[in-house]
């Protein structure tokens, strides 16, 4: 017998075991949408009505994954005005799961694939969870990464299963996604099997062997592992929870972890039904707020748009690079060689001497050895990856390469020289890419004979950790080359954004405004610790002066001087920035050039930061009039947002998802904003509200804050920024 409700199939076998197969007919993955909601209501009604004929229930899915979670399209529509409707919907979903776990018959989740968020929450409402040990599927409650919390019982049930501390640390606060073996170890999966057939058979066996299954929390006297605040030992440790969270977030405003903590701790002090209500309240507050909307937009919709090829020219066949010539085995070249080899591409790593090239290869060895020693990689796999890297000092060895990535010193004539040397040797249609961070791509392309095949591939340091690659389209770059570059970036498991050629492209140009703004505050007499604190509280991953030290003070000076010369050559006026005098004085008067030279805004001992340089307070004394702290935070966010809009106006940027993701992944724009353009749209009052505030900042701090006119002109804005 097989019948359809709209998303749940019902099959019953001769033993009376009902197999419920989740299978939303209108989507490739199951989500907690309206159809699920209705189907689950009908299914639970029927289970209760036919209880006497039922031995137990097995829930599985017909999709590749088990269940994808909450419906993010629905979730991002929630507003404060319809928060009550949302709360009621949540209450109903939870009531269904409660009825399922109190059916009086064993219910088993047969996890045929990934179960994240809402998917895992359905499984947690089952008495037993079995998953396929495929090494790939993921289990977890990643809601926090979207500014939300698992509100279909995820907080409440994991707290009861694992205890408050483990639930928070192992699942909820970081949204870890666990592979099958880790999920079993953590305790959210009970058993692993080898394949789908075994999965269902084993689930049914469990049903038959456990006719009286009940949830532990429905047994009288159930105690939460590790205790609750009513236990003196637990209570004594309680203040450490918010303190640690604050430390981790460095004071930045992320309401989701805060609400998760509250829901877990408060919920642990009441029975499960009341805990579920508390959880719903905390989720409703998050869902109705702006930050979850920002994060859903960036980390789900924008990322999906990019990964689906939003900025990849259409109609170009997929490119599979086989052999890459990496020119320069320094910091960047070594990292690029590693990520290419790790992702299956043969690497010819060239430097001026064999020793330098081998040193570049040793960098990969270091990373791989560490992974082996931590049990994350087998020794065979390490050897396999290393065997793909061939160091050389001879251009003739680069024959057969179908991709070139150049990472020699930042010098136009050197770059021209190395391309002239390798172009005749590599494949005649090899993609030619430069990792320059500042030099215009069109000018670099003048050094090759096949200019349409030349493109910028701007990696970020450290290459093995940073997820972004900025692809730069030069004046002559063909669609085919751009599409190939896009495929290369996906192949090495990075996120590509595409920008048009200009000085500093998008990322270097915009991060420059952030750094300058921080330094300008010092010129105005804001104490350095306040500047650092303001950037941390705004949500930047590294405080602004600390970051400047890491990037060196000499690099922005060099870029500034080159830009200034280019402006003067073009007859354009050059407006100097208040940060310049500070940087010049630090470098020229005090010989403080940044971290690599052992002294910058901070002091260093053995390469380690020891504290802000006391001389800052002496040579750049604080003024008695304190500027509002909100101004300090917003100046950094605003100046980057305004510069990004200018990048759109000048045609450097053409894609809002690329701008948002590029800003978060590449230059540390705070994740809670949803990225640099989403920050403008999510600001109180929308783009108009942003423009009003920018005008205030311009009046107080300088015309660089004058909002671009496009922000307050809806039709121009729609054309430029799509909304
Ligand atoms: P680096 O100084 O660490 O490495 C440069 C390497 O190029 C050296 O090993 C050098 O021996 C080698 N080299 C010089 N001439 C060569 C030649 N003729 N043939 C082969 N190799 C040669 O520099 P880096 O930090 O790796 O930067 C390299 C490029 O990447 C620059 O264009 C830089 O702007 C860009 N970049 C750097 C960063 C960063 O954070 N450092 C980030 C993005 C892009």
XYZ file of C-alpha atoms and ligand atoms in Angstrom:
767
model
C 0.000 0.000 0.000
C 1.433 3.405 -0.919
C -0.358 6.696 -0.621
C 0.749 10.277 -0.969
C 0.107 13.178 1.268
C 1.782 16.111 -0.381
C 5.317 15.663 1.019
C 5.249 12.448 3.061
C 4.743 8.979 1.586
C 3.161 6.335 3.815
C 3.997 2.626 3.352
C 3.195 -0.067 5.821
C 4.741 -3.552 5.868
C 3.390 -6.897 7.008
C 4.800 -6.290 10.496
C 2.762 -3.138 10.858
C 5.781 -0.844 10.610
C 4.959 2.402 8.874
C 7.700 3.729 6.640
C 7.304 7.477 6.221
C 9.302 8.791 3.272
C 9.842 12.533 3.178
C 9.650 13.565 -0.471
C 8.558 17.089 -1.317
C 7.384 16.776 -4.939
C 8.172 20.394 -5.756
C 11.746 20.663 -4.472
C 14.993 18.762 -4.798
C 15.370 18.835 -1.002
C 12.817 18.613 1.801
C 12.325 21.772 3.829
C 10.005 22.831 6.638
C 7.674 24.724 4.343
C 3.893 25.004 4.370
C 3.483 21.702 2.473
C 5.612 19.845 5.041
C 3.624 21.432 7.815
C 0.290 20.259 6.376
C 1.560 16.789 5.484
C 3.052 16.263 8.906
C -0.238 17.302 10.525
C -2.136 14.728 8.421
C 0.493 12.072 9.059
C 0.484 12.498 12.821
C -3.342 12.480 12.876
C -3.309 9.235 10.945
C -0.607 7.640 13.095
C -2.645 8.393 16.189
C -5.859 7.171 14.583
C -4.293 3.893 13.415
C -2.045 3.429 16.426
C -3.530 0.111 17.399
C -2.573 -1.453 14.052
C 0.902 0.059 14.046
C 4.044 -1.586 15.446
C 6.254 1.452 14.990
C 7.436 4.103 12.578
C 10.547 4.595 10.454
C 11.165 8.032 8.929
C 13.464 8.380 5.949
C 13.682 10.482 2.798
C 13.593 9.895 -0.951
C 16.006 12.754 -1.604
C 19.785 12.721 -1.697
C 19.771 14.385 1.708
C 17.430 13.509 4.555
C 16.039 16.969 5.106
C 17.458 20.421 4.431
C 15.944 22.368 7.329
C 13.787 25.444 7.708
C 12.577 27.181 4.558
C 14.833 30.213 4.315
C 12.608 31.953 1.798
C 9.837 31.894 4.392
C 12.146 32.733 7.264
C 13.489 35.904 5.718
C 9.965 37.273 5.234
C 9.227 37.328 8.969
C 8.755 40.869 10.278
C 8.040 42.222 13.750
C 4.455 42.775 12.592
C 3.840 39.091 11.901
C 6.000 37.697 14.670
C 2.882 36.299 16.365
C 1.906 34.358 13.238
C 5.436 32.954 13.044
C 5.373 31.985 16.717
C 2.057 30.170 16.240
C 3.439 28.260 13.244
C 6.451 27.188 15.285
C 4.220 26.050 18.108
C 2.277 23.837 15.703
C 5.416 22.273 14.199
C 6.686 21.475 17.679
C 3.349 20.097 18.789
C 3.432 17.657 15.843
C 6.917 16.450 16.813
C 5.834 16.129 20.432
C 2.870 13.977 19.389
C 5.222 11.846 17.291
C 7.588 11.170 20.168
C 4.640 10.456 22.489
C 2.842 8.177 20.053
C 3.406 5.195 22.298
C 5.135 3.361 19.467
C 8.862 3.343 18.639
C 9.867 5.927 16.047
C 13.241 5.655 14.303
C 14.951 8.218 12.064
C 16.659 6.396 9.187
C 19.049 9.102 8.017
C 19.825 8.311 4.402
C 21.932 11.482 4.044
C 22.644 14.902 5.471
C 20.312 16.158 8.198
C 20.978 19.741 9.170
C 18.863 22.200 11.107
C 15.173 21.309 10.899
C 16.147 17.926 9.450
C 18.114 16.960 12.505
C 15.376 18.381 14.706
C 12.876 15.923 13.227
C 15.387 13.144 13.898
C 15.897 14.322 17.490
C 12.180 13.883 18.068
C 12.573 10.187 17.147
C 13.518 7.586 19.737
C 16.513 6.330 17.804
C 18.703 7.673 14.979
C 20.558 5.524 12.469
C 22.720 7.027 9.734
C 24.662 5.721 6.753
C 28.395 5.851 7.373
C 29.280 7.374 4.011
C 31.919 9.758 5.398
C 30.185 12.619 3.552
C 26.809 13.284 5.110
C 26.590 16.063 7.645
C 24.609 16.385 10.829
C 24.246 19.464 12.942
C 22.331 22.578 13.869
C 24.007 25.353 11.862
C 21.260 27.945 12.438
C 23.627 30.219 14.367
C 25.587 30.830 11.156
C 22.440 32.383 9.695
C 21.696 34.475 12.772
C 19.009 32.033 13.953
C 18.575 29.250 16.466
C 17.240 25.729 16.003
C 13.669 26.401 17.049
C 11.936 23.127 16.220
C 13.145 21.594 19.462
C 16.850 21.554 18.567
C 18.038 23.534 21.568
C 15.628 21.881 23.966
C 16.303 18.271 22.961
C 20.094 18.513 22.596
C 20.289 20.092 26.049
C 18.342 17.120 27.419
C 20.452 14.592 25.538
C 23.948 16.009 25.998
C 23.655 18.482 28.862
C 23.757 22.268 28.640
C 27.516 22.668 28.211
C 28.036 19.967 25.587
C 24.967 20.967 23.592
C 26.173 24.570 23.505
C 29.813 23.868 22.792
C 29.589 20.861 20.516
C 26.582 21.882 18.437
C 24.678 25.057 19.088
C 27.008 28.040 19.486
C 29.241 27.310 16.507
C 26.811 25.359 14.372
C 29.287 22.523 13.796
C 28.456 20.187 10.909
C 29.506 16.690 11.911
C 30.389 13.760 9.665
C 28.673 10.456 10.536
C 31.433 9.143 12.815
C 31.639 12.457 14.713
C 27.855 12.624 14.994
C 27.860 9.192 16.605
C 30.675 10.147 18.936
C 28.833 13.300 19.998
C 25.688 11.294 20.643
C 23.238 12.815 18.180
C 23.328 9.659 16.040
C 22.983 6.288 17.777
C 24.084 3.822 15.109
C 25.881 3.748 11.766
C 25.191 1.315 8.937
C 26.834 0.820 5.574
C 24.070 1.448 3.036
C 20.453 2.361 2.455
C 19.175 -1.183 2.404
C 20.775 -1.967 5.722
C 19.477 1.351 7.018
C 15.813 0.531 6.653
C 16.262 -3.108 7.711
C 18.148 -2.071 10.835
C 15.592 0.638 11.659
C 12.782 -1.907 11.467
C 14.727 -4.336 13.617
C 15.132 -1.641 16.239
C 11.407 -0.924 16.155
C 10.649 -4.585 16.770
C 13.192 -4.882 19.556
C 12.021 -1.730 21.387
C 8.226 -1.788 21.480
C 8.120 0.412 24.577
C 10.524 3.117 23.452
C 10.038 6.497 25.084
C 12.104 9.636 25.085
C 14.341 9.896 28.169
C 12.861 13.300 28.998
C 9.384 11.783 29.133
C 10.445 9.354 31.830
C 9.626 10.592 35.302
C 12.697 11.795 37.159
C 14.791 12.405 34.024
C 17.824 14.529 34.830
C 19.685 16.716 32.377
C 23.276 15.423 32.117
C 25.692 17.730 33.934
C 22.892 19.390 35.881
C 21.014 22.668 35.699
C 21.338 26.046 37.444
C 19.544 24.610 40.477
C 22.613 22.448 41.052
C 25.199 24.464 43.048
C 28.172 23.235 41.027
C 26.524 24.071 37.759
C 25.359 27.411 39.159
C 28.909 28.260 40.189
C 30.082 27.767 36.604
C 27.174 29.585 35.014
C 28.742 33.077 34.860
C 31.515 31.630 32.687
C 29.065 30.980 29.820
C 28.215 34.585 28.908
C 31.768 35.670 29.751
C 33.250 33.164 27.292
C 30.738 34.086 24.657
C 31.576 37.740 24.996
C 35.250 36.960 24.710
C 34.684 34.884 21.616
C 32.582 37.548 19.915
C 34.930 40.334 21.049
C 31.952 42.442 21.953
C 30.480 42.331 18.430
C 26.738 42.287 18.135
C 25.565 38.764 17.254
C 22.187 38.168 18.901
C 21.863 34.499 17.863
C 24.529 33.023 20.170
C 23.130 35.132 22.981
C 19.588 33.863 22.408
C 20.817 30.273 22.078
C 22.551 30.543 25.416
C 19.448 31.970 27.062
C 17.142 29.353 25.534
C 19.449 26.534 26.640
C 19.957 27.731 30.215
C 16.413 28.938 30.856
C 14.942 25.884 29.141
C 16.977 23.569 31.336
C 15.124 24.813 34.395
C 11.622 23.889 33.258
C 9.898 20.849 31.756
C 10.275 20.094 28.066
C 6.989 21.675 26.988
C 7.786 24.957 28.651
C 11.354 24.783 27.367
C 9.981 24.477 23.840
C 7.951 27.651 24.341
C 11.014 29.525 25.614
C 12.965 28.325 22.574
C 10.201 29.586 20.245
C 10.231 33.028 21.830
C 13.973 33.378 21.363
C 13.798 32.208 17.760
C 10.906 34.527 16.954
C 12.921 37.479 18.181
C 15.829 36.498 15.928
C 13.696 35.730 12.884
C 11.890 39.063 13.105
C 15.177 40.973 13.419
C 17.448 42.352 10.717
C 20.630 40.417 11.401
C 19.192 37.005 10.488
C 17.913 38.531 7.235
C 21.362 39.891 6.462
C 23.038 36.585 7.188
C 20.496 34.473 5.298
C 20.909 36.767 2.288
C 24.690 36.480 2.292
C 25.424 32.989 3.514
C 22.607 31.264 1.722
C 21.230 33.216 -1.226
C 24.321 35.170 -2.316
C 26.602 32.184 -1.909
C 24.204 29.963 -3.806
C 24.037 32.544 -6.613
C 27.826 32.615 -6.848
C 28.304 28.857 -6.676
C 25.642 28.366 -9.330
C 27.742 30.465 -11.681
C 25.974 33.825 -11.293
C 29.034 35.715 -12.548
C 30.340 33.059 -14.939
C 29.851 33.891 -18.625
C 27.296 31.439 -20.009
C 27.845 29.104 -22.941
C 31.489 28.236 -22.253
C 32.235 24.537 -21.817
C 33.387 23.483 -18.349
C 37.140 23.721 -17.944
C 39.106 21.101 -16.050
C 42.668 22.315 -15.450
C 45.121 19.403 -15.357
C 48.533 20.963 -14.958
C 49.330 24.384 -13.530
C 52.593 26.297 -13.769
C 52.928 28.400 -10.601
C 55.535 31.122 -11.114
C 57.133 32.238 -7.871
C 57.298 29.933 -4.850
C 57.155 32.653 -2.202
C 54.406 33.087 0.342
C 51.577 33.229 -2.208
C 53.000 30.861 -4.822
C 53.628 28.172 -2.206
C 50.058 28.487 -0.957
C 48.618 28.409 -4.471
C 50.674 25.299 -5.272
C 49.272 23.628 -2.151
C 45.586 24.320 -2.879
C 45.975 23.226 -6.498
C 47.760 19.969 -5.602
C 45.289 19.276 -2.801
C 42.471 19.493 -5.315
C 43.930 17.154 -7.886
C 45.859 19.505 -10.202
C 49.470 18.670 -11.161
C 51.737 21.562 -10.131
C 54.986 22.760 -11.700
C 56.354 25.178 -9.127
C 58.971 27.521 -10.513
C 61.273 29.970 -8.767
C 64.648 31.522 -9.601
C 66.537 28.696 -7.916
C 65.670 25.067 -7.291
C 66.238 25.648 -3.576
C 63.591 28.418 -3.543
C 61.142 26.216 -5.447
C 61.763 23.337 -3.062
C 61.204 25.621 -0.118
C 57.846 26.454 -1.675
C 56.997 22.763 -1.871
C 58.095 22.272 1.745
C 55.287 24.635 2.713
C 52.770 22.048 1.475
C 54.640 19.345 3.302
C 54.318 21.291 6.540
C 50.548 21.689 6.215
C 50.042 18.072 5.162
C 52.243 16.668 7.932
C 50.227 18.588 10.476
C 46.989 17.185 9.045
C 48.428 13.641 9.229
C 49.585 14.108 12.817
C 46.108 15.312 13.773
C 44.543 12.267 12.180
C 42.767 14.360 9.541
C 44.640 12.874 6.597
C 46.283 9.541 5.828
C 50.004 9.360 5.083
C 49.161 7.914 1.627
C 46.970 10.879 0.815
C 49.725 13.273 1.929
C 52.257 11.523 -0.302
C 49.824 11.561 -3.195
C 49.336 15.336 -2.873
C 53.064 16.018 -2.493
C 53.859 13.876 -5.522
C 51.775 16.271 -7.604
C 54.149 19.183 -6.920
C 57.320 19.360 -9.020
C 59.720 22.153 -8.059
C 61.902 23.608 -10.803
C 64.050 26.566 -11.770
C 63.819 25.865 -15.478
C 61.111 27.404 -17.658
C 61.438 24.530 -20.162
C 59.992 22.199 -17.490
C 56.682 24.033 -17.691
C 55.760 22.364 -20.981
C 52.304 20.845 -20.938
C 50.817 23.308 -18.422
C 47.274 24.329 -19.357
C 47.123 26.987 -16.655
C 49.685 29.557 -15.486
C 49.367 31.394 -12.170
C 52.034 33.997 -11.653
C 53.011 35.060 -8.115
C 56.439 36.715 -8.443
C 57.304 40.080 -6.857
C 54.852 42.930 -7.408
C 56.722 44.504 -10.302
C 55.310 45.100 -13.774
C 58.494 44.552 -15.727
C 59.352 41.371 -13.808
C 55.865 40.046 -14.418
C 56.140 40.893 -18.132
C 59.490 39.106 -18.215
C 58.287 35.869 -16.610
C 55.218 35.663 -18.846
C 57.384 36.247 -21.949
C 59.557 33.377 -20.797
C 56.791 30.846 -20.193
C 54.159 31.720 -22.792
C 55.955 29.935 -25.654
C 56.523 26.844 -23.486
C 53.073 26.139 -22.029
C 50.033 24.830 -23.947
C 48.997 27.210 -26.742
C 45.585 27.792 -25.159
C 46.684 27.833 -21.516
C 44.874 30.304 -19.291
C 47.338 33.010 -18.190
C 46.649 34.406 -14.728
C 48.394 36.850 -12.417
C 47.986 36.974 -8.644
C 48.863 40.658 -8.491
C 47.137 42.475 -5.669
C 47.448 45.980 -7.048
C 48.699 46.158 -10.637
C 46.037 46.733 -13.294
C 45.461 43.546 -15.293
C 45.142 45.321 -18.638
C 48.672 46.672 -18.266
C 50.054 43.283 -17.255
C 48.364 41.686 -20.259
C 50.579 43.839 -22.473
C 53.365 41.415 -21.611
C 51.730 38.459 -23.381
C 50.803 37.792 -26.978
C 47.400 36.235 -26.152
C 45.744 39.084 -24.270
C 42.216 37.612 -24.366
C 43.549 34.635 -22.374
C 44.965 36.865 -19.627
C 43.085 37.324 -16.348
C 43.671 38.301 -12.721
C 43.347 35.613 -10.043
C 43.745 37.500 -6.792
C 44.235 35.092 -3.886
C 44.267 36.128 -0.236
C 46.807 35.256 2.390
C 47.107 32.643 3.843
C 45.937 30.921 0.677
C 45.122 27.589 2.304
C 42.740 29.257 4.768
C 41.185 32.195 2.939
C 38.056 31.165 1.055
C 37.918 33.900 -1.604
C 39.528 34.466 -4.989
C 38.860 37.747 -6.785
C 38.847 37.220 -10.553
C 39.768 40.341 -12.487
C 38.626 40.906 -16.009
C 41.057 43.039 -17.991
C 40.036 45.159 -20.967
C 40.895 42.353 -23.388
C 39.981 39.316 -21.244
C 37.614 37.040 -23.180
C 34.436 35.486 -21.813
C 36.067 32.128 -22.302
C 39.072 33.032 -20.144
C 36.790 34.443 -17.470
C 34.666 31.279 -17.420
C 37.820 29.161 -17.231
C 39.129 31.229 -14.315
C 35.790 30.751 -12.569
C 36.032 26.970 -13.031
C 39.603 26.949 -11.686
C 38.482 28.700 -8.496
C 35.593 26.284 -7.930
C 37.891 23.344 -8.671
C 40.221 24.380 -5.845
C 37.167 24.757 -3.570
C 37.296 28.521 -3.206
C 34.589 31.102 -3.781
C 35.023 33.227 -6.923
C 33.892 36.804 -7.345
C 34.325 38.632 -10.638
C 35.314 42.283 -10.934
C 36.474 44.578 -13.689
C 39.960 45.940 -13.851
C 40.823 49.044 -11.882
C 43.445 50.173 -9.415
C 43.154 47.959 -6.318
C 40.267 46.079 -7.986
C 37.450 45.819 -5.450
C 38.845 44.216 -2.296
C 42.182 46.032 -1.917
C 40.550 49.339 -2.719
C 37.756 48.970 -0.193
C 39.872 47.553 2.628
C 42.177 50.536 2.109
C 39.353 52.894 3.093
C 38.793 50.905 6.304
C 42.464 51.050 7.264
C 42.686 54.754 6.471
C 39.606 55.492 8.522
C 41.053 53.793 11.592
C 44.319 55.683 11.242
C 42.497 58.981 10.599
C 40.876 58.653 14.012
C 44.308 58.594 15.570
C 45.049 61.850 13.759
C 41.895 63.308 15.295
C 43.044 62.429 18.797
C 41.032 59.270 19.420
C 43.099 57.003 21.703
C 44.398 53.913 19.880
C 42.749 51.421 22.307
C 39.364 53.017 21.578
C 39.942 52.680 17.834
C 40.823 49.004 18.235
C 37.838 48.438 20.479
C 35.486 50.177 18.056
C 36.581 47.984 15.145
C 36.266 44.825 17.236
C 32.821 45.829 18.452
C 31.749 46.666 14.918
C 32.475 42.991 14.227
C 35.734 43.128 12.257
C 37.754 39.958 12.789
C 40.965 41.912 13.477
C 41.200 45.392 15.023
C 42.062 47.993 12.429
C 45.534 49.103 13.598
C 46.553 45.506 14.226
C 45.513 44.601 10.688
C 47.407 47.557 9.289
C 50.561 46.316 11.045
C 50.071 42.890 9.511
C 49.677 44.270 5.998
C 52.627 46.650 6.625
C 52.571 50.428 6.622
C 54.863 50.583 3.628
C 52.447 48.844 1.238
C 49.679 51.476 1.508
C 52.328 54.192 1.144
C 53.594 52.573 -2.022
C 50.084 52.165 -3.402
C 49.214 55.725 -2.455
C 52.294 57.131 -4.166
C 51.619 55.142 -7.310
C 47.961 56.158 -7.343
C 48.878 59.770 -6.721
C 51.342 59.687 -9.619
C 48.697 58.132 -11.869
C 46.174 60.836 -10.859
C 48.674 63.583 -11.523
C 49.620 62.062 -14.875
C 45.919 62.035 -15.809
C 45.526 65.649 -14.654
C 43.060 64.649 -11.905
C 43.120 66.399 -8.534
C 44.551 64.325 -5.643
C 42.812 64.702 -2.284
C 45.124 63.680 0.492
C 43.693 61.632 3.369
C 44.135 62.523 7.055
C 45.657 59.048 7.637
C 48.649 59.806 5.412
C 50.499 62.047 7.848
C 50.301 59.437 10.601
C 51.557 56.628 8.390
C 54.359 58.824 7.026
C 55.459 59.842 10.498
C 55.453 56.278 11.792
C 57.554 55.077 8.883
C 59.899 58.056 8.428
C 60.255 59.524 11.903
C 59.976 56.385 14.046
C 60.980 53.641 11.623
C 57.873 51.624 12.484
C 56.819 49.792 9.341
C 54.576 47.067 10.698
C 54.692 43.577 12.126
C 57.204 42.069 9.683
C 59.788 44.689 10.641
C 59.123 44.209 14.362
C 57.485 47.583 15.091
C 54.314 49.325 13.967
C 51.278 50.599 15.822
C 52.122 47.710 18.131
C 55.336 46.515 19.729
C 56.536 42.990 18.991
C 58.904 40.551 20.640
C 59.993 37.484 18.657
C 57.308 38.249 16.086
C 54.557 38.252 18.735
C 52.446 41.289 19.510
C 53.121 42.582 23.012
C 50.861 45.634 23.128
C 50.138 48.979 21.512
C 53.252 51.121 21.173
C 53.241 53.497 24.167
C 54.720 56.182 21.885
C 51.360 56.503 20.147
C 49.828 58.214 23.175
C 52.863 60.486 23.434
C 53.218 61.520 19.800
C 49.544 61.474 18.854
C 47.924 62.698 22.074
C 44.244 62.144 22.717
C 41.963 65.164 22.528
C 39.746 65.841 25.504
C 36.520 65.763 23.454
C 35.493 62.194 23.085
C 33.776 61.246 19.847
C 30.641 59.113 20.179
C 31.606 55.434 20.099
C 28.830 54.694 17.571
C 30.460 57.200 15.229
C 33.775 55.348 15.473
C 32.181 52.016 14.619
C 29.972 53.357 11.866
C 32.687 55.389 10.186
C 34.558 52.200 9.323
C 31.474 50.371 8.085
C 30.152 53.378 6.189
C 33.356 54.272 4.413
C 33.689 50.721 3.055
C 30.043 50.668 1.978
C 30.325 54.036 0.242
C 33.518 53.025 -1.569
C 31.766 49.853 -2.732
C 28.908 51.865 -4.220
C 31.532 53.915 -6.058
C 32.973 50.641 -7.384
C 29.522 49.892 -8.816
C 29.219 53.389 -10.273
C 32.584 52.973 -11.987
C 31.721 49.519 -13.286
C 34.377 47.754 -11.217
C 31.604 45.743 -9.602
C 28.487 44.498 -11.349
C 27.133 41.884 -8.941
C 25.687 42.530 -5.478
C 26.249 38.920 -4.288
C 29.899 39.223 -5.371
C 30.244 42.475 -3.415
C 28.632 41.043 -0.283
C 30.517 37.764 -0.249
C 33.770 39.344 -1.428
C 33.646 41.799 1.453
C 33.008 39.154 4.115
C 35.269 36.384 2.789
C 38.072 38.546 1.435
C 38.467 41.616 3.620
C 36.751 40.790 6.883
C 33.672 42.998 6.578
C 31.563 41.914 9.570
C 29.410 38.863 8.843
C 26.384 40.179 10.782
C 25.916 42.863 8.123
C 25.394 40.317 5.340
C 28.119 42.097 3.394
C 28.904 45.557 2.304
C 25.852 46.271 0.121
C 23.450 44.371 2.350
C 24.663 46.627 5.158
C 23.212 49.600 3.270
C 19.903 47.854 2.576
C 19.644 46.472 6.106
C 20.502 49.774 7.790
C 17.659 51.306 9.749
C 15.495 53.128 7.203
C 17.094 51.240 4.284
C 19.311 53.044 1.741
C 17.589 56.349 2.548
C 18.329 55.899 6.248
C 21.902 55.031 5.382
C 22.208 58.159 3.214
C 20.831 60.381 5.983
C 23.348 59.005 8.454
C 26.161 59.278 5.894
C 25.309 62.943 5.428
C 25.633 63.473 9.188
C 29.019 61.743 9.159
C 30.093 63.873 6.174
C 29.221 67.047 8.084
C 31.260 65.932 11.065
C 34.179 64.029 9.544
C 34.645 65.029 5.932
C 33.204 64.842 2.453
C 34.455 61.300 1.924
C 31.220 60.261 3.682
C 28.951 62.149 1.272
C 26.485 59.465 0.190
C 26.436 58.603 -3.513
C 23.294 60.138 -5.055
C 22.216 56.771 -6.407
C 21.276 55.632 -2.909
C 18.333 57.996 -2.671
C 17.157 57.606 -6.265
C 15.070 54.398 -6.366
C 15.183 53.865 -10.113
C 18.926 54.515 -10.431
C 19.480 52.318 -7.386
C 17.413 49.520 -8.871
C 19.495 49.732 -12.033
C 22.823 49.750 -10.237
C 22.195 47.585 -7.190
C 19.073 45.673 -8.171
C 16.834 46.899 -5.338
P 57.155 36.731 -2.088
O 58.199 37.735 -2.051
O 56.889 35.906 -0.879
O 57.396 35.699 -3.272
C 57.787 36.060 -4.552
C 58.587 34.922 -5.122
O 58.792 35.129 -6.511
C 59.965 34.747 -4.486
O 60.107 33.417 -4.028
C 60.902 35.028 -5.638
O 62.109 34.291 -5.573
C 60.060 34.616 -6.814
N 60.537 35.160 -8.081
C 61.111 36.346 -8.351
N 61.470 36.401 -9.660
C 61.107 35.240 -10.209
C 61.222 34.686 -11.515
N 61.783 35.372 -12.498
N 60.745 33.451 -11.724
C 60.185 32.755 -10.730
N 60.081 33.222 -9.480
C 60.522 34.438 -9.229
O 55.842 37.509 -2.531
P 54.319 37.125 -2.282
O 53.843 37.750 -1.050
O 54.150 35.678 -2.486
O 53.593 37.899 -3.473
C 53.652 37.457 -4.799
C 52.580 38.161 -5.604
O 51.316 37.934 -5.000
C 52.735 39.667 -5.687
O 52.314 40.085 -6.975
C 51.791 40.174 -4.640
O 51.310 41.471 -4.900
C 50.675 39.180 -4.763
N 49.824 39.046 -3.572
C 50.360 39.037 -2.328
C 49.533 38.907 -1.232
C 50.111 38.856 0.146
O 49.333 38.920 1.111
N 51.399 38.724 0.305
C 48.162 38.763 -1.410
C 47.641 38.740 -2.692
C 48.488 38.882 -3.773
